Coordinates of C-alpha atoms in Angstrom, one line a residue:
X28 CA -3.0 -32.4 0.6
X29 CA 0.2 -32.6 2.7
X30 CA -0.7 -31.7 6.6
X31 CA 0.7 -28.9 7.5
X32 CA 2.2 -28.1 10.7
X33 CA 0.5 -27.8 14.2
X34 CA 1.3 -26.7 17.8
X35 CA 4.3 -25.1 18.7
X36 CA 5.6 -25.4 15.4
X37 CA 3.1 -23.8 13.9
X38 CA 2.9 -20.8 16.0
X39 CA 6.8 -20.4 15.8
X40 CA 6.3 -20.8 12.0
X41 CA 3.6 -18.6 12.0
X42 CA 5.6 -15.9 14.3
X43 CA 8.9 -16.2 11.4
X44 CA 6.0 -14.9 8.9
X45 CA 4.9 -12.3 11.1
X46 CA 8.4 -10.8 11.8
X47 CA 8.8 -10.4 7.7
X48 CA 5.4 -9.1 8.1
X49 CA 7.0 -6.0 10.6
X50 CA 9.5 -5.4 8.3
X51 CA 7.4 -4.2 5.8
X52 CA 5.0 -2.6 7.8
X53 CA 7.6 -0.7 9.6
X54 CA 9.5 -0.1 6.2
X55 CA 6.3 2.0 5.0
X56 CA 5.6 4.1 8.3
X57 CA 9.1 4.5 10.0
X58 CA 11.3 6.0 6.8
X59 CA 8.6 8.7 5.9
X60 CA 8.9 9.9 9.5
X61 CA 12.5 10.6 9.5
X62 CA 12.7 11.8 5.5
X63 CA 12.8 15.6 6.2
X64 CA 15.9 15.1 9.1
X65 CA 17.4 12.5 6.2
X66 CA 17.3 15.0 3.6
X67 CA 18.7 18.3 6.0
X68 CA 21.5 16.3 6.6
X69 CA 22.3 15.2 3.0
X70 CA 21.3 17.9 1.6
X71 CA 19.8 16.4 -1.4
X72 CA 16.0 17.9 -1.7
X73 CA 15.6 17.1 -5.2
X74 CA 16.0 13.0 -4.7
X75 CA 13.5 13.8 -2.0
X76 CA 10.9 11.7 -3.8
X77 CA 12.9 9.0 -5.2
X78 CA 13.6 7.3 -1.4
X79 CA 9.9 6.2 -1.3
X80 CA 9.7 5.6 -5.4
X81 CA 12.9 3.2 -5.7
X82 CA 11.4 1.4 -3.8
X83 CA 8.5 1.2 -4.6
X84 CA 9.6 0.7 -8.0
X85 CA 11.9 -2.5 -7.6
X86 CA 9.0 -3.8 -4.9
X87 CA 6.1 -3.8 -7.7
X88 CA 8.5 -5.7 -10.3
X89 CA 9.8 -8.1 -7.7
X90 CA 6.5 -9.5 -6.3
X91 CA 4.5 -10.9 -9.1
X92 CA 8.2 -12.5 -10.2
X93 CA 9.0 -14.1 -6.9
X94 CA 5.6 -15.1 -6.5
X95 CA 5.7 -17.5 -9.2
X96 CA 9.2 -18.4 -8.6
X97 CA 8.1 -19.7 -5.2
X98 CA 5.2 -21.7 -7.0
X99 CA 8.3 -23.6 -9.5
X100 CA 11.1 -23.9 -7.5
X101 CA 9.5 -24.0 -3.4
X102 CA 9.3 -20.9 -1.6
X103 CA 11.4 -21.0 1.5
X104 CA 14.8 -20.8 0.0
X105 CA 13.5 -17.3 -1.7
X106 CA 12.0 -16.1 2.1
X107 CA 15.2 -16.6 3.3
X108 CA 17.2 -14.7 0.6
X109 CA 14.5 -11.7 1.0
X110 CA 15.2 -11.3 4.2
X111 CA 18.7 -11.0 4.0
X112 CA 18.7 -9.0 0.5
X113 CA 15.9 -6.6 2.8
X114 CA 18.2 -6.4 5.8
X115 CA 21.4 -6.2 4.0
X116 CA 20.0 -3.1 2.1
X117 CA 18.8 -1.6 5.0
X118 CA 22.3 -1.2 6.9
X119 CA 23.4 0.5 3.8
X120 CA 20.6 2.6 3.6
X121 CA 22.2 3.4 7.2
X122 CA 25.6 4.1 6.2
X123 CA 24.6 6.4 3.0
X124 CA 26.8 9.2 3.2
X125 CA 24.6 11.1 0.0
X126 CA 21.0 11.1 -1.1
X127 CA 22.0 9.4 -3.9
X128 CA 23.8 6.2 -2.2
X129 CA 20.4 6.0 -0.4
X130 CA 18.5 6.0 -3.0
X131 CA 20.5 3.5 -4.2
X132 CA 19.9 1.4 -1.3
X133 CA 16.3 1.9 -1.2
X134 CA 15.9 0.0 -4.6
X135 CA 17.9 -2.6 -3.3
X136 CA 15.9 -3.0 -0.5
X137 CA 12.7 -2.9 -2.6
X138 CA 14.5 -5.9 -4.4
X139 CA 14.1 -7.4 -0.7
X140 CA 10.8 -5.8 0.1
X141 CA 9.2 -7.2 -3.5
X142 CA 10.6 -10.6 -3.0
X143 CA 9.4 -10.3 0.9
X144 CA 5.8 -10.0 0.1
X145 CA 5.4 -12.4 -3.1
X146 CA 6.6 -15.1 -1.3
X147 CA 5.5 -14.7 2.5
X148 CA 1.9 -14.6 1.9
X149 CA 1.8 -17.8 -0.2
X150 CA 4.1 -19.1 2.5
X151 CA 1.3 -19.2 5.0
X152 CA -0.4 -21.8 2.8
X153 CA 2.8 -24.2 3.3
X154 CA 2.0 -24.0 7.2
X155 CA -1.4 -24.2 6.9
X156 CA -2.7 -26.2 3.8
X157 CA -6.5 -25.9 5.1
X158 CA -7.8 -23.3 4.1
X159 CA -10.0 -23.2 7.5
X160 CA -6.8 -23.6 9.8
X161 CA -5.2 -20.6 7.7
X162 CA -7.6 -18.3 7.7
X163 CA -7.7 -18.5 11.5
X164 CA -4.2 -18.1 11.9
X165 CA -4.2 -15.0 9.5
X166 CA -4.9 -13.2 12.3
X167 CA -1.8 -13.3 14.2
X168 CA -0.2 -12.3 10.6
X169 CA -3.0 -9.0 10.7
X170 CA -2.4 -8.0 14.0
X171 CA 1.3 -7.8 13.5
X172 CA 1.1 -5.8 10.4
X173 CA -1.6 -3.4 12.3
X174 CA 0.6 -3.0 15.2
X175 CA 3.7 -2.8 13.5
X176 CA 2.0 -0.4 11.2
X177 CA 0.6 1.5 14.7
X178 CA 4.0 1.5 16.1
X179 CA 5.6 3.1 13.3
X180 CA 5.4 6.4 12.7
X181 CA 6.0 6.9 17.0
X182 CA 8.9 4.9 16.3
X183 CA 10.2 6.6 13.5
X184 CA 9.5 9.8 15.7
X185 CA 11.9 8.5 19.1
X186 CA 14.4 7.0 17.0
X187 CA 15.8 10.0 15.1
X188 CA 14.9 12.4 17.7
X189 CA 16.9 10.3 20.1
X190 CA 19.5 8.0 18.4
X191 CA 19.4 9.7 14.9
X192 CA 17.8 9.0 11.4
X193 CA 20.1 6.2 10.7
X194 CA 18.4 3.8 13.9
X195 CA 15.3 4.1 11.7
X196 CA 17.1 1.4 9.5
X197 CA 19.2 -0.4 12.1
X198 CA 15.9 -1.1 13.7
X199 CA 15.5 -3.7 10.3
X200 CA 18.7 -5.8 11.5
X201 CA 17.1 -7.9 14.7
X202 CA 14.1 -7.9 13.4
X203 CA 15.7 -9.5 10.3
X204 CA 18.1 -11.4 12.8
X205 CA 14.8 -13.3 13.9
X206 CA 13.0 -13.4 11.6
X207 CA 16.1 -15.7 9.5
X208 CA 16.4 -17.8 12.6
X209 CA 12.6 -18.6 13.2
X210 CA 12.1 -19.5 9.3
X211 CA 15.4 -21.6 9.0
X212 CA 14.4 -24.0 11.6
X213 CA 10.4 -23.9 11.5
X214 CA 8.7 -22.8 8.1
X215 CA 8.2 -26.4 5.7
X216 CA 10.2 -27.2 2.3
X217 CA 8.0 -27.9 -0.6
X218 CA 9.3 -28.5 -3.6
X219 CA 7.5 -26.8 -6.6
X220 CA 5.4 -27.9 -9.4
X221 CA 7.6 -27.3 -12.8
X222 CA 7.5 -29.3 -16.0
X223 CA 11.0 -31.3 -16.5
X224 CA 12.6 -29.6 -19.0
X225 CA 11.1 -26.3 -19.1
X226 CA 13.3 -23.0 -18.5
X227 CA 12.3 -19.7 -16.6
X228 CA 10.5 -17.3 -18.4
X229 CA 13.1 -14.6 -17.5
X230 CA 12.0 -12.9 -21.1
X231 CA 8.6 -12.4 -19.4
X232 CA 9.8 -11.1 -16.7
X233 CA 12.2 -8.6 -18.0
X234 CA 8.7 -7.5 -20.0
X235 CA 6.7 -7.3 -16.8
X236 CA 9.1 -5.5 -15.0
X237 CA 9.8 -3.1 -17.9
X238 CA 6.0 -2.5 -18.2
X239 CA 5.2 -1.8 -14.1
X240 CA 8.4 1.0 -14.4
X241 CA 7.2 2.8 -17.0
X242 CA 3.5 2.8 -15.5
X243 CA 5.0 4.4 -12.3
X244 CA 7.3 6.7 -14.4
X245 CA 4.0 7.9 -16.0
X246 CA 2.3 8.1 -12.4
X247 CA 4.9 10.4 -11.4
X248 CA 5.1 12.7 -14.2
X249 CA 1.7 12.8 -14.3
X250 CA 1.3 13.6 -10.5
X251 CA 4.0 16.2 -10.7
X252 CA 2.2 18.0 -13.5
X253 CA -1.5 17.7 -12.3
X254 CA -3.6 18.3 -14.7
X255 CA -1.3 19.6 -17.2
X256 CA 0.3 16.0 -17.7
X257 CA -2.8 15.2 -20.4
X258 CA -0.8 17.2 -22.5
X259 CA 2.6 16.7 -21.6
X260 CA 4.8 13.8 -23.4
X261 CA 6.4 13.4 -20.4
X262 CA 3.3 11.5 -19.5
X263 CA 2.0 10.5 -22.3
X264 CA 5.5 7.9 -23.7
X265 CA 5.8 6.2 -20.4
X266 CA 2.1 5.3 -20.3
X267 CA 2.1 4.4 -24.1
X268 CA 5.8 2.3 -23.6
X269 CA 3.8 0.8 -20.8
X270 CA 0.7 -0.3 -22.5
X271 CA 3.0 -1.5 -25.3
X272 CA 5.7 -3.5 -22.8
X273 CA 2.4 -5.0 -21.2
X274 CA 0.8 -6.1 -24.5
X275 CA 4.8 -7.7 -25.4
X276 CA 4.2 -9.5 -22.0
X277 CA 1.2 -10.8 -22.6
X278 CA 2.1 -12.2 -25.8
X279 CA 4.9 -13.6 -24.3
X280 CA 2.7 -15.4 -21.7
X281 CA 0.3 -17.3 -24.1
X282 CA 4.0 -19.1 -25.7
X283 CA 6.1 -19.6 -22.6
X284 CA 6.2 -23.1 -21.1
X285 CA 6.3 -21.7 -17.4
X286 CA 4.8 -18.3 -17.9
X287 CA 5.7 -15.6 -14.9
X288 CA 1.5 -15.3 -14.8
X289 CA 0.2 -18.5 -16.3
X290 CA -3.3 -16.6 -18.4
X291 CA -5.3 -19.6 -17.9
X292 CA -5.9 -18.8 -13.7
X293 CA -8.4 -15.8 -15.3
X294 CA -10.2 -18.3 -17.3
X295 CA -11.6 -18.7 -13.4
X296 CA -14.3 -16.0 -12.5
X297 CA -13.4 -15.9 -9.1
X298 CA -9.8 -15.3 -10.1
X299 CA -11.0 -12.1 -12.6
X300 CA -13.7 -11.0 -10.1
X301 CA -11.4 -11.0 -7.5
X302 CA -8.3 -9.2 -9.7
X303 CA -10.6 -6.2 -10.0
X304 CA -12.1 -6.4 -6.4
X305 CA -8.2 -6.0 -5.1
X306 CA -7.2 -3.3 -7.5
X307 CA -10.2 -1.4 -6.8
X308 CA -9.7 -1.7 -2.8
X309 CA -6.0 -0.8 -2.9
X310 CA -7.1 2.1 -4.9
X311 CA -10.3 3.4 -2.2
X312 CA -7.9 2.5 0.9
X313 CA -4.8 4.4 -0.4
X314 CA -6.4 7.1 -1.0
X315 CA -8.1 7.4 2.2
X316 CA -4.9 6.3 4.2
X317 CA -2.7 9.1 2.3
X318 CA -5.3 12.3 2.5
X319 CA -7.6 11.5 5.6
X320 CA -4.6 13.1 7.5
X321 CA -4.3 16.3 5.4
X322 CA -8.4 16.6 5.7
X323 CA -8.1 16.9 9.4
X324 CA -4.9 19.0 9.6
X325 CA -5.1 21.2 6.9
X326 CA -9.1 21.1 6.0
X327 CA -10.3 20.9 10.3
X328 CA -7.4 22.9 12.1
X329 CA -6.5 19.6 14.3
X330 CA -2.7 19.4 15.8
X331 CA -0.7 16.2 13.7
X332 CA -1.0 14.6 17.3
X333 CA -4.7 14.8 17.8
X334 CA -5.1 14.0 13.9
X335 CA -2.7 10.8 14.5
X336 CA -5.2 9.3 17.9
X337 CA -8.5 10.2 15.5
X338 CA -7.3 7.7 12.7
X339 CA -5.3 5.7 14.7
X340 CA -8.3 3.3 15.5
X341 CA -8.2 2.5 11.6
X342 CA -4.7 0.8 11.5
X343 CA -6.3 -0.6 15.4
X344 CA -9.4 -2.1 13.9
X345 CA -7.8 -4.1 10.6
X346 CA -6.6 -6.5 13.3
X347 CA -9.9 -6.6 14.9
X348 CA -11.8 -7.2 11.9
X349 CA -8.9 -9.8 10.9
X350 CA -9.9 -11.5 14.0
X351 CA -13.1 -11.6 13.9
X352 CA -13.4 -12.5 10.0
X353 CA -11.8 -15.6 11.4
X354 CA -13.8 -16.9 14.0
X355 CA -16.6 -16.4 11.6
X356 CA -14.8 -18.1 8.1
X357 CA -15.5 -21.8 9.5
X358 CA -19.2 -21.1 11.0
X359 CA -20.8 -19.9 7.9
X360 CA -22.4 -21.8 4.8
X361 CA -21.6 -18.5 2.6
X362 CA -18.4 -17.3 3.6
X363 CA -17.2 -15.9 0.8
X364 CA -19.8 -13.3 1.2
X365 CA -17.5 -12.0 4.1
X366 CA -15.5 -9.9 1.5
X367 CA -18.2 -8.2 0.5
X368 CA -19.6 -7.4 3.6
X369 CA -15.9 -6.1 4.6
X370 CA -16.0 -3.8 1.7
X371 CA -19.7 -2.6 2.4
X372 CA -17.8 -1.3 6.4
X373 CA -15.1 -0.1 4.3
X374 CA -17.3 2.2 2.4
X375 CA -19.8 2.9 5.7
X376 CA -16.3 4.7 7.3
X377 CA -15.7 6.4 3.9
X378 CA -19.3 8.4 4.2
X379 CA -18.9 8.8 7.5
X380 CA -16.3 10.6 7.3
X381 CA -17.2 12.3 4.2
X382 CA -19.9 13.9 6.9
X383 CA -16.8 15.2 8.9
X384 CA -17.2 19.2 9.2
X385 CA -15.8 21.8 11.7
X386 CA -17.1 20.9 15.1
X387 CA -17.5 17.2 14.4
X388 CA -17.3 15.2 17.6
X389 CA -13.9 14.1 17.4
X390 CA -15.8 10.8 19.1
X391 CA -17.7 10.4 15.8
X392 CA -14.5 10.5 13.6
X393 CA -12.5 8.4 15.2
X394 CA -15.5 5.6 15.1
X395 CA -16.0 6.1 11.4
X396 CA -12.1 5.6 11.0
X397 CA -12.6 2.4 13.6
X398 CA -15.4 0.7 10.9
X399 CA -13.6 1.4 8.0
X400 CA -10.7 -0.2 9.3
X401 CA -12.4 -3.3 10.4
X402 CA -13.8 -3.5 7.1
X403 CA -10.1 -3.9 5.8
X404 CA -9.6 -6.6 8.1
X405 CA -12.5 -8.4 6.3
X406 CA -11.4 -7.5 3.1
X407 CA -7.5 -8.0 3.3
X408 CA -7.3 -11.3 4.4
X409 CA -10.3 -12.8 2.5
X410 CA -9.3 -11.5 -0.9
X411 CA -5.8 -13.6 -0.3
X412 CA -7.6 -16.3 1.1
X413 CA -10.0 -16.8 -1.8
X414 CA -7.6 -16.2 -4.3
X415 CA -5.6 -19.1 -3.2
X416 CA -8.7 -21.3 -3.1
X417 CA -9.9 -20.2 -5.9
X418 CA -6.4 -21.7 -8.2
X419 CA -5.0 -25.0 -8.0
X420 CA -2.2 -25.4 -5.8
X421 CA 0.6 -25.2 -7.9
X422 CA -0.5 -21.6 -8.7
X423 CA -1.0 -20.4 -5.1
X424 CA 2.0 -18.1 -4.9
X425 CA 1.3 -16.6 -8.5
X426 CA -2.3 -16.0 -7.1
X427 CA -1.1 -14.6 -4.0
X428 CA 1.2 -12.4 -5.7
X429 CA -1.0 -11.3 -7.8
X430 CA -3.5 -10.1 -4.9
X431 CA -0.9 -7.7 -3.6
X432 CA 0.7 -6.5 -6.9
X433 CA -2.6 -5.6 -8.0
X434 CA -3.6 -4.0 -4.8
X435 CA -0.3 -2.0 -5.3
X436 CA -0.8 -0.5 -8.5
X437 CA -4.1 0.4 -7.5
X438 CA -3.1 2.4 -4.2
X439 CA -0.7 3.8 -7.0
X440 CA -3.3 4.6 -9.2
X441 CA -5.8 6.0 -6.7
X442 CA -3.0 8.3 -4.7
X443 CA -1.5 9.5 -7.9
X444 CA -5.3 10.8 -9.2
X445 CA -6.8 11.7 -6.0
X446 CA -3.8 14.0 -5.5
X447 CA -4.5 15.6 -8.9
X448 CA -8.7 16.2 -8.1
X449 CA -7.3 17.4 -5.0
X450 CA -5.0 20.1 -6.2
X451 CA -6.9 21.1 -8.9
X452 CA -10.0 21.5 -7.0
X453 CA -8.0 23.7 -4.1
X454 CA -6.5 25.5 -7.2
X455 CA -9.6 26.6 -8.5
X456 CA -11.6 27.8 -5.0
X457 CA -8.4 29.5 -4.0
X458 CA -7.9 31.3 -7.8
X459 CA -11.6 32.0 -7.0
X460 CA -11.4 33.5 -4.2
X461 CA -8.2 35.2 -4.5
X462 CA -10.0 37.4 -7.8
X463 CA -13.1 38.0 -5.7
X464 CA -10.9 39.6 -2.9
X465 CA -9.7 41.8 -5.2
X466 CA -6.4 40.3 -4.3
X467 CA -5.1 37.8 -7.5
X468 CA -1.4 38.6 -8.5
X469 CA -0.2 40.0 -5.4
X470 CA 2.4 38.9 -3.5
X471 CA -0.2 37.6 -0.7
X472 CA -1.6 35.4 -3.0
X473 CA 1.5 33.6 -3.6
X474 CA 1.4 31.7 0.0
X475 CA -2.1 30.0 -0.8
X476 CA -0.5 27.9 -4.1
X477 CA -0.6 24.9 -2.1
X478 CA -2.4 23.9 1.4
X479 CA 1.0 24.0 3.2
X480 CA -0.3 27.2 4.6
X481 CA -3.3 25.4 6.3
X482 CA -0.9 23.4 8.2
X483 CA 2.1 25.7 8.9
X484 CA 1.7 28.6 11.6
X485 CA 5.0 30.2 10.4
X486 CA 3.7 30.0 7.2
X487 CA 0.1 32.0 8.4
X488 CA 2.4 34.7 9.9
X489 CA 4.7 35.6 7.4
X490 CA 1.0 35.9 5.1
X491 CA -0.1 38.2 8.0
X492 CA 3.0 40.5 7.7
X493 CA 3.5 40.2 3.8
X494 CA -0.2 41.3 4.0
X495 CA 0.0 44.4 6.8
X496 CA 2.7 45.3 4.6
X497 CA 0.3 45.4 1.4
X498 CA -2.0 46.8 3.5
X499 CA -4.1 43.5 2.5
X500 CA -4.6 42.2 6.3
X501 CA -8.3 42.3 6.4
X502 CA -8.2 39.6 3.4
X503 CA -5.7 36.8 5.2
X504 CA -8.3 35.0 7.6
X505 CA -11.5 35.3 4.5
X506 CA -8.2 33.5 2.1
X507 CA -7.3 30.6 5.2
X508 CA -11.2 30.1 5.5
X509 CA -11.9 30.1 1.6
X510 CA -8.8 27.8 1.3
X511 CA -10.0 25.4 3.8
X512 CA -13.3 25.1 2.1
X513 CA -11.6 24.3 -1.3
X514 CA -9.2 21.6 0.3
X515 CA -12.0 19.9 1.6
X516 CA -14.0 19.8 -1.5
X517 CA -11.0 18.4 -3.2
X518 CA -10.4 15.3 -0.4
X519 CA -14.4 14.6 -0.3
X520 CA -14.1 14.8 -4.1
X521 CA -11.3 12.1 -3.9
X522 CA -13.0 10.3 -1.2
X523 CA -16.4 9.9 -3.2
X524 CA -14.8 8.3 -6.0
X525 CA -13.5 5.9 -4.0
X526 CA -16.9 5.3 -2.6
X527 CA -18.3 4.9 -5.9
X528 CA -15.3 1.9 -6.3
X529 CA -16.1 0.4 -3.2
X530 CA -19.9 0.0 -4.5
X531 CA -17.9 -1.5 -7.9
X532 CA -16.2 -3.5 -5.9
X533 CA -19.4 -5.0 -3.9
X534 CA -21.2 -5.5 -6.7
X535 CA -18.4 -8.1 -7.8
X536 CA -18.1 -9.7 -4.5
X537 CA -21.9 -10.2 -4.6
X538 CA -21.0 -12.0 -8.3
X539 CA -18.0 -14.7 -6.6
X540 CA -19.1 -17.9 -6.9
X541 CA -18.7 -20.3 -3.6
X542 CA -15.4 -21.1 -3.5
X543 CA -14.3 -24.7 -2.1
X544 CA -11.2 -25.2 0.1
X545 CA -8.7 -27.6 -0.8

């Protein structure tokens, strides 16, 4: 095992990987923050979407590719290019002049983004080739991903309201700046394990990526449509081209001399245990990230400000559990039960705030955001950690990569089918209570087809005068009410499936073998 770094070089090694770790982080809370200025300005509503699914798209085909890459060819070469591929595409998203030319950039910067996160990750096992020395350190890496991810949307906020939307990608370029400065001169060179001879299996990868895009088309058709997709082909060829790419790939893989995903790493239990443990968390903490917010806006009546403090202590608390999940990883004879028990927090938070009702203590919410969060900083570290220790090391990148992409597609899956239980459940208590108001086909019933109306005062008003104007005003506050009801059943609905995932994903965590370092 080669020694890895220590001292100053290791910290300023370790601070290169944190800085690529910002630019993500702030990649996924800054933009979302200045999308509705973006899109008054360049007037281009119906590519509203597509700035978060390009990339997205090019991010989930990138990562599994570069993380193997790394593993043949050494990984800090490919760092360096993804920074400057990330950083590049970021001043052009800047200088778009259309919705279109950003959306363009935004898939070139998912290029950067994908190729960011399969190779930093496995990078920290360069630094740090025991596994007891890099767990430790994976706390500076958490913190800075919690902070930057804490920072974000404020950011996002001050930038455009001070220096304009386009700052929220110019912010990229220092960071990037450093970030290409502190890796050239401090990260290690290894050179990768590949057989003499033996060609890139681009044909594999052209399969993979083929597969993941059509899986996301299918995603978003089938989000768009709600329930209605299950009978839509719009749906229903993606997910079959999908299923059929993905069984081409796999084929593919058991032939190639340097496979993309090498199928002998899930001949390890550990390896398949934990495959299913990190979809299965991506898929519980996506969907509580994405509608926790909309619970306590729309569902509880709290202000966007007071909703951001309450969950705020969940980004907060990743780092703290990151921390202490390291102090702990070297003291105990059964540390891989640490994932489990970080999942078992995870879940606590979930029912505690499945309790969450009008007049809650907002006290009480904000501490049941504050465990579940350190329960991700158990479980996000640990599950990289033991993947790598769980492969040999010429795989450690592919098994890194395959962590996140995994964890990916199930935050995909889980947003994309929590948001269709959620609006079909508000659907049916509003159509419910709309007929038993005696109100169903009128014009007032026409502002409660989605929960915007929860959140939106204007939108409350104009229901108030379309309904004095009916002479229908005594029904508006029984319709908000009714409709607050039915939004929360839909998010507790969501939420309890991923509960019921979490306790999946425990039982498997209880089933990993001890797994020695190397």
């Amino acid at each position: 095992m080669p020694p890895g770094l220590a001292g100053a070089e290791a910290f300023a090694a370790t601070l290169g990987i944190c800085f690529v770790m910002m630019l993500v982080a702030f990649d996924q809370t800054v933009v979302g923050t200045a999308l509705p200025v973006i899109v008054a300005e360049l007037k281009g509503f119906a590519l509203y979407s597509w700035v978060a699914t390009a990339y997205l798209l090019m991010s989930s085909i990138f990562v599994p590719i570069m993380g193997r890459l790394g593993d043949l060819f050494g990984r800090k070469r490919f760092v360096i290019a993804s920074i400057i591929i990330f950083t590049g595409a970021s001043a052009l998203c800047g200088l778009a002049q259309s919705m279109f030319e950003l959306v363009l950039a935004r898939a070139l910067q998912g290029v950067g983004g994908g190729m960011l996160v399969g190779t930093a990750f496995a990078a920290t096992a360069d630094i740090f080739p025991d596994q007891l020395r890099r767990i430790k350190w994976q706390a500076m890496l958490s913190t800075a991903f919690g902070l930057a991810n804490a920072v974000g949307p404020s950011l996002g906020g001050w930038l455009t309201e001070h220096w304009g939307w386009r700052a929220v990608f110019y912010v990229n370029l220092p960071i990037g700046l450093a970030a290409t400065l502190v890796i050239s001169r401090f990260l290690p060179s290894t050179r990768g394990h590949r057989e003499a001879g033996a060609s890139i299996d681009w044909w594999g990868a052209l399969l993979l990526g083929a597969s993941i895009a059509s899986f996301l088309l299918a995603l978003e058709k089938g989000t768009g449509a709600g329930l209605g997709a299950l009978t839509k082909p719009t749906f229903w060829l993606p997910l079959m081209a999908a299923l059929g790419l993905f069984g081409g790939f796999v084929r593919e893989q058991r032939r190639a001399v340097q496979p993309i995903l090498p199928l002998r790493l899930f001949d390890v239990q550990a390896v398949r245990l934990l495959a299913l443990i990190a979809a299965f968390s991506g898929w519980a903490m996506f969907s509580l990230i994405f509608y926790a917010p909309l619970l306590l806006q729309a569902g509880l009546g709290l202000s966007p400000n007071t909703a951001g403090i309450v969950v705020s202590p969940l980004v907060l608390c990743i780092s703290v559990g990151s921390i202490i999940n390291g102090r702990l990883y070297g003291r105990m004879p059964r540390a891989h039960r640490l994932l489990g028990f970080g999942v078992l927090l995870f879940m606590s938070g979930c029912l505690l705030i499945l309790a969450v009702r009008d007049g809650t203590p907002l006290g009480w919410i904000a501490a049941a955001f504050a465990i579940a969060g350190t329960g991700l900083g158990f479980q996000l570290p640990n599950l990289t950690i033991q993947m790598q220790a769980a492969v040999e090391r010429r795989d450690l990148g592919t098994a890194s990569a395959l962590v996140q992409t995994l964890r990916m597609l199930g935050s995909m899956v889980g947003a994309a089918l929590a948001g269709v239980i959620v609006n079909a459940l508000y659907q049916r208590g509003v159509s419910a209570s709309l007929a038993a108001q005696g109100v169903a086909g009128t014009a007032l019933g026409a502002f409660f087809s989605d929960p915007q109306i929860l959140i939106s005062h204007a939108d409350q008003a104009r229901a108030h005068q379309e309904a004095v104007a009916l002479g229908l005003a005594e029904h508006v506050d029984p319709l908000i009410s009714a409709a607050r009801h039915a939004l929360i059943h839909g998010v507790d609905s969501a939420l309890w499936l991923s509960v019921a995932l979490c306790a999946s994903a425990l039982v498997l965590a209880r089933r990993l073998p001890a797994i020695e370092p190397h």
